[in-house]
Every structure is written in C-alpha cells, then in structure tokens.
Amino acid sequence: MPGHQSDIPSEPAKSAVLHAEGITKAYGSLLACSDVDFDLRAGEVHALLGENGAGKSTLMKILYGLVRPDRGTVSVHGQPIRLRSPRDAKAAGIGMVSQHFELVDNLTVCENVALGIGWWRSSRLSRLASELADFSSRHSLEVSPHARVRDLPIGLQQRVEIVKALFGGAEILIMDEPTAVLSPVEWTGLQQVIRSLVNDGKSIVFTDHKLHEALAVADRCTVLRRGRKIGTVDASDADEKTIARMMVGRDVSLLSRNTPNTPGDAVLELRSVSTASALHDANLDDVSFSVHRGEVFGVAGVEGNGQSTLADVLTGLVVLTEGEVLHYASPETSVPGDEKRSATGLIPADRHAIGSAVDRSLRDNLMYRDFAAAPLSKRGWLQFGAIDQHCMRLCERFDIRAPGMHAAFSDLSGGNQQKAVIAREMHNSPELLVAVHPTRGLDVGAIEFVYEVIRTFRDAGGAVALISEELDEILALSDRFVVLFKGRPSEVIRPDEADFTDIGLKMTGASA
Ligand SMILES: Nc1ncnc2c1ncn2[C@@H]1O[C@H](COP(=O)(O)OP(=O)(O)O)[C@@H](O)[C@H]1O
Ligand SMILES: [Mg+2]
C-alpha cells in the first residue's frame, strides 16, 4: 500500500465517489473551514479527525447540505452538485447519521424507515418489513422491523438511523461522532456493521474523538486543525501518536503509562459499602477498596453500573445502608470541623451542574473554595486585590486561557472550564483527589493537560480515586483498578497484567 502522505491531492483519486474542493465557511471572523479539500473513495471508511472546534461537523454539514459554504465545490461521481438542503444531498446519494437521532420514538423501526423514503415504497409496509429483515440479517444489524424505537437501546437506535439513510438511497454515509453514545461492546458491533456495509460498496465518512477507535476501522484519516486540512494518511501507516501530532501541531503523550509508584498509607477506605437510594444508577453492593498515597485507584465500568453512585458516596451525597467510608487525613493538614473538605479535591462528572456556576465569572468560579479565609478575605471582607492576584496565578499555573478574569464561565471552551475546576480544587494540594470522568468531552490537548495534572499530583504523593468510562484512561493512569458491574466490583486488577478482552467482558458482566 502506498505510504504517501498526500497533503494536497493534485487531482481527485479516480475512484472518488465524493470530492470536495476549496470548502470555506466563515462564522463572523472565525473560519470554521478554510479551503478544505476532501475526497472519499468508493468502498472506503474515512475518518475525519481533529480537536474540538477543528471544523469536522461544519464540513460534514456542508456535505449534507445543512450548511452552505461561502466557497468551494462538491461533486459526486465527478459531477458537480448543488447542495442547498439535505434533500439535494439525499438525491445525490448522501445520507447522514447525526449525533442526535431523528427518530419517532413510538413508531416501529419499519414505520420510521418508511417515513424517510418515497410513498410508493412506504405504502407497502409488509414488503418493506421483509426487506428490512433481510438487510438486517445480511449486515448483522440485529434490528427487528417491528420493534418500537423507544424500546431499543441507543446502539440499536443508531442502527435504525443507518438503515433509514441507506433505504433512503444513500451510497455515502456521513456519521458525526457515532461512537459518542456507544458502550465498548456496542462499538465493536458498529465496527462490524461498518465493515459489512463497505464490503457492500457503501462509502463512509465519520468523526471520532478517540483515535484508536478511528484507526481500528478507517482506511484513511483526514486531519483538520482550526478549519484547515493538515493532511490525509492511510490508517495502516498511521498511529495514534502521528495523528495526535497532526491534530494538535506538536507531540502529545497520552498513553504512556505511569512510572512505578511507591504507595504509602491509605487515605480513603471503603468497607463493604452498600446503598439503596441511587436514582439513575445501580446501587452499590458490598464495595470495598482503599486508595493510598502516591497511587491512582481506578474504577472502570459502563454507565449505569454504579459509577455515579460511587462518586456520590465518595463526596458524601448518598446515605449508606451498610458499610463505612473512612477518610484518613494526616493530622497536620486537617482543619477542625471541616476535615474532609479541606483534604479532598473533587473533579465532578458534570462540570456545569456541579463543578461550576456557569453564569458567574471565571474569577468567582476560581475563588469559591478559598474566599472565606485569609488572604482572600479579612475579618469578613473580601480582599479583591488578593483575589485577583490569586486568580491570575491560577490561570498562569493551570494554563487557563480566557479573555479576562471577568469573562463569563459559560463563554470559556470546555477545556478551559475543566482547567479552572481543576485549578480551584487542586492548587493547594489536597490529600485525596476524586476525579469523575475528568476528560469527558475534552479534546486531545486538554486531555493531555488533565493527565499531566493527575500524574504530577500522584507522583508528589497524592491519592487519586479515578472514576472513568474510558478504559484507555483507566489503563493509562491507574496503578490498580476495579471494574464495576451492577454495583459490584471485580477483583483488583493491575494495568500491566490486564487483558483487554477480559476487562471488556467484565464491563458487560459476561464474565464475573
Ligand atoms: N452555527 C455556528 N455559528 C457560529 N460558530 C460556529 C457555528 N458552528 C460552528 N461554529 C464554530 O466553528 C468552529 C468549528 O466547529 P465544528 O465544525 O463544530 O468543529 P468540530 O466538529 O471539529 O468540533 C468552532 O469554533 C465553532 O465554535
Ligand atoms: Mg463536531
């Protein structure tokens, strides 16, 4: 296979089903896409990669007629087409599965598909149902035509969207972050579906936050950075590192494992903890583990298996029905009457609902933990000079980029919001850090920063309880971890002894 890196393809590959050239789209002064060329070959899976805000969704929306470019042309099978709306895209054989599904919940799969195609086919539902059943079994979609959409798990609803697009005549399928809503097992299933469709002659372009996922299924990858195309590479020649470098513009080191640690005393211990009042998650069932100084203790698992209940337990938000949670703060750092809080930093799962006051300024958000004590206040009066200095120091140390201290928190990018939460929680080195999905929704550059903070903290003797759905994250950061399934933990696993398949099975309860 030719290993060339075609920065600017001089002419479209002969077999390109879709060719876009010079695509430019500005929003005010921001160039979401700047002179982007893109081509999709027949029967290929093409990943579109880039950090948050790189322009991936914009390019896809342009290809599907949802957004009109300022400049640029799109052709299908060598014929220039006009894309004024998705109707034009569909007529040209382009279909899209967006991040948010557009299905009618209380109709069946078959009825939903019927809505997306011409009346002459939809008027014969029973025939359509048998076509659907055939198609589903041919591509191992496991979608039953008569199932009601609302009864299907998200992973299958996504497949209904795929089927809908294909039955609507799509030869080219555009998928914007299809894996964002999937569990690891569902992702394996989708991979098989994608390969099967491509073998059938379809061409697929998709975006993904996780590079290993993209590389696992893509034939080629195109990387965008700040609206510009950086290059297109064959997936077989690329690895995560090269792609990450293209995305960010410098080397990134996400996956390097921790250096060996020398754990100290336990800082946190759970003894046979069970709960009964979790609302949207499994209750914990006899959970015991301890987190020591100088270690990251990971808790892996798929959403709904007790991870958020555990986070609530660690932060004291849930009443235990059995067992106990013990915090061992060292005497010199404990503050009478407020021991746990001063000893624990929290990166909550939802940085908007819990981690911050989004309507307030960056400065307010940075000082919430510390404003009541000197030097930020004296005898009950806030010392604004000291507060500004404190906040400026935090911005510098934690690389928070904002227009100013008084910028609304909600105007910061996700990465900078998370850095601000981390700065507030970590600047005075708590003994225990509880980090819940600390990199959710962040792009590679910001993820790298968060990893760095956690590793530095642990190397300096801090104890970290890391709750994450990202298995990669657990493997890269933790010294020991457990997998939660239906509220019960697996035995303790060390990442260097971990078997990926076995962990995947544990996450789904296939082996307990
Ligand atoms: N409708 C819009 N109005 C203003 N700015 C937009 C709009 N859509 C996207 N943008 C901006 O364009 C840039 C690219 O966004 P997007 O294509 O969504 O990136 P990606 O999908 O790679 O994360 C971002 O800076 C984003 O804020
Ligand atoms: Mg996007």
JSON list of C-alpha atoms and ligand atoms in Angstrom, two decimals, residues 27 30 32 50-59, ligand 1:
[
{"chain": "A", "resi": 27, "resn": "TYR", "atom": "CA", "xyz": [-18.80, 32.43, 11.05]},
{"chain": "A", "resi": 30, "resn": "LEU", "atom": "CA", "xyz": [-13.92, 32.68, 12.59]},
{"chain": "A", "resi": 32, "resn": "ALA", "atom": "CA", "xyz": [-14.72, 27.09, 10.61]},
{"chain": "A", "resi": 50, "resn": "GLY", "atom": "CA", "xyz": [-9.37, 16.97, 14.79]},
{"chain": "A", "resi": 51, "resn": "GLU", "atom": "CA", "xyz": [-9.70, 18.69, 18.13]},
{"chain": "A", "resi": 52, "resn": "ASN", "atom": "CA", "xyz": [-12.94, 20.27, 19.31]},
{"chain": "A", "resi": 53, "resn": "GLY", "atom": "CA", "xyz": [-13.71, 23.17, 17.04]},
{"chain": "A", "resi": 54, "resn": "ALA", "atom": "CA", "xyz": [-11.45, 21.96, 14.22]},
{"chain": "A", "resi": 55, "resn": "GLY", "atom": "CA", "xyz": [-14.33, 22.15, 11.74]},
{"chain": "A", "resi": 56, "resn": "LYS", "atom": "CA", "xyz": [-15.31, 18.48, 11.39]},
{"chain": "A", "resi": 57, "resn": "SER", "atom": "CA", "xyz": [-19.03, 18.92, 11.97]},
{"chain": "A", "resi": 58, "resn": "THR", "atom": "CA", "xyz": [-19.09, 22.01, 9.78]},
{"chain": "A", "resi": 59, "resn": "LEU", "atom": "CA", "xyz": [-17.54, 20.11, 6.87]},
{"chain": "B", "resi": 1, "resn": "LIG", "atom": "N1", "xyz": [-23.54, 27.98, 13.71]},
{"chain": "B", "resi": 1, "resn": "LIG", "atom": "C1", "xyz": [-22.34, 28.44, 14.16]},
{"chain": "B", "resi": 1, "resn": "LIG", "atom": "N2", "xyz": [-22.19, 29.74, 14.50]},
{"chain": "B", "resi": 1, "resn": "LIG", "atom": "C2", "xyz": [-21.01, 30.21, 14.91]},
{"chain": "B", "resi": 1, "resn": "LIG", "atom": "N3", "xyz": [-19.89, 29.47, 15.04]},
{"chain": "B", "resi": 1, "resn": "LIG", "atom": "C3", "xyz": [-19.97, 28.18, 14.72]},
{"chain": "B", "resi": 1, "resn": "LIG", "atom": "C4", "xyz": [-21.19, 27.58, 14.28]},
{"chain": "B", "resi": 1, "resn": "LIG", "atom": "N4", "xyz": [-20.97, 26.27, 14.04]},
{"chain": "B", "resi": 1, "resn": "LIG", "atom": "C5", "xyz": [-19.67, 26.05, 14.34]},
{"chain": "B", "resi": 1, "resn": "LIG", "atom": "N5", "xyz": [-19.07, 27.19, 14.74]},
{"chain": "B", "resi": 1, "resn": "LIG", "atom": "C6", "xyz": [-17.67, 27.33, 15.12]},
{"chain": "B", "resi": 1, "resn": "LIG", "atom": "O1", "xyz": [-16.89, 26.80, 14.08]},
{"chain": "B", "resi": 1, "resn": "LIG", "atom": "C7", "xyz": [-15.78, 26.08, 14.60]},
{"chain": "B", "resi": 1, "resn": "LIG", "atom": "C8", "xyz": [-15.81, 24.66, 14.10]},
{"chain": "B", "resi": 1, "resn": "LIG", "atom": "O2", "xyz": [-16.89, 23.98, 14.72]},
{"chain": "B", "resi": 1, "resn": "LIG", "atom": "P1", "xyz": [-17.27, 22.47, 14.42]},
{"chain": "B", "resi": 1, "resn": "LIG", "atom": "O3", "xyz": [-17.33, 22.27, 12.95]},
{"chain": "B", "resi": 1, "resn": "LIG", "atom": "O4", "xyz": [-18.47, 22.15, 15.22]},
{"chain": "B", "resi": 1, "resn": "LIG", "atom": "O5", "xyz": [-15.98, 21.72, 15.00]},
{"chain": "B", "resi": 1, "resn": "LIG", "atom": "P2", "xyz": [-15.78, 20.19, 15.41]},
{"chain": "B", "resi": 1, "resn": "LIG", "atom": "O6", "xyz": [-16.96, 19.41, 14.93]},
{"chain": "B", "resi": 1, "resn": "LIG", "atom": "O7", "xyz": [-14.49, 19.81, 14.77]},
{"chain": "B", "resi": 1, "resn": "LIG", "atom": "O8", "xyz": [-15.67, 20.19, 16.90]},
{"chain": "B", "resi": 1, "resn": "LIG", "atom": "C9", "xyz": [-15.87, 26.19, 16.11]},
{"chain": "B", "resi": 1, "resn": "LIG", "atom": "O9", "xyz": [-15.03, 27.23, 16.55]},
{"chain": "B", "resi": 1, "resn": "LIG", "atom": "C10", "xyz": [-17.31, 26.53, 16.34]},
{"chain": "B", "resi": 1, "resn": "LIG", "atom": "O10", "xyz": [-17.47, 27.29, 17.53]}
]
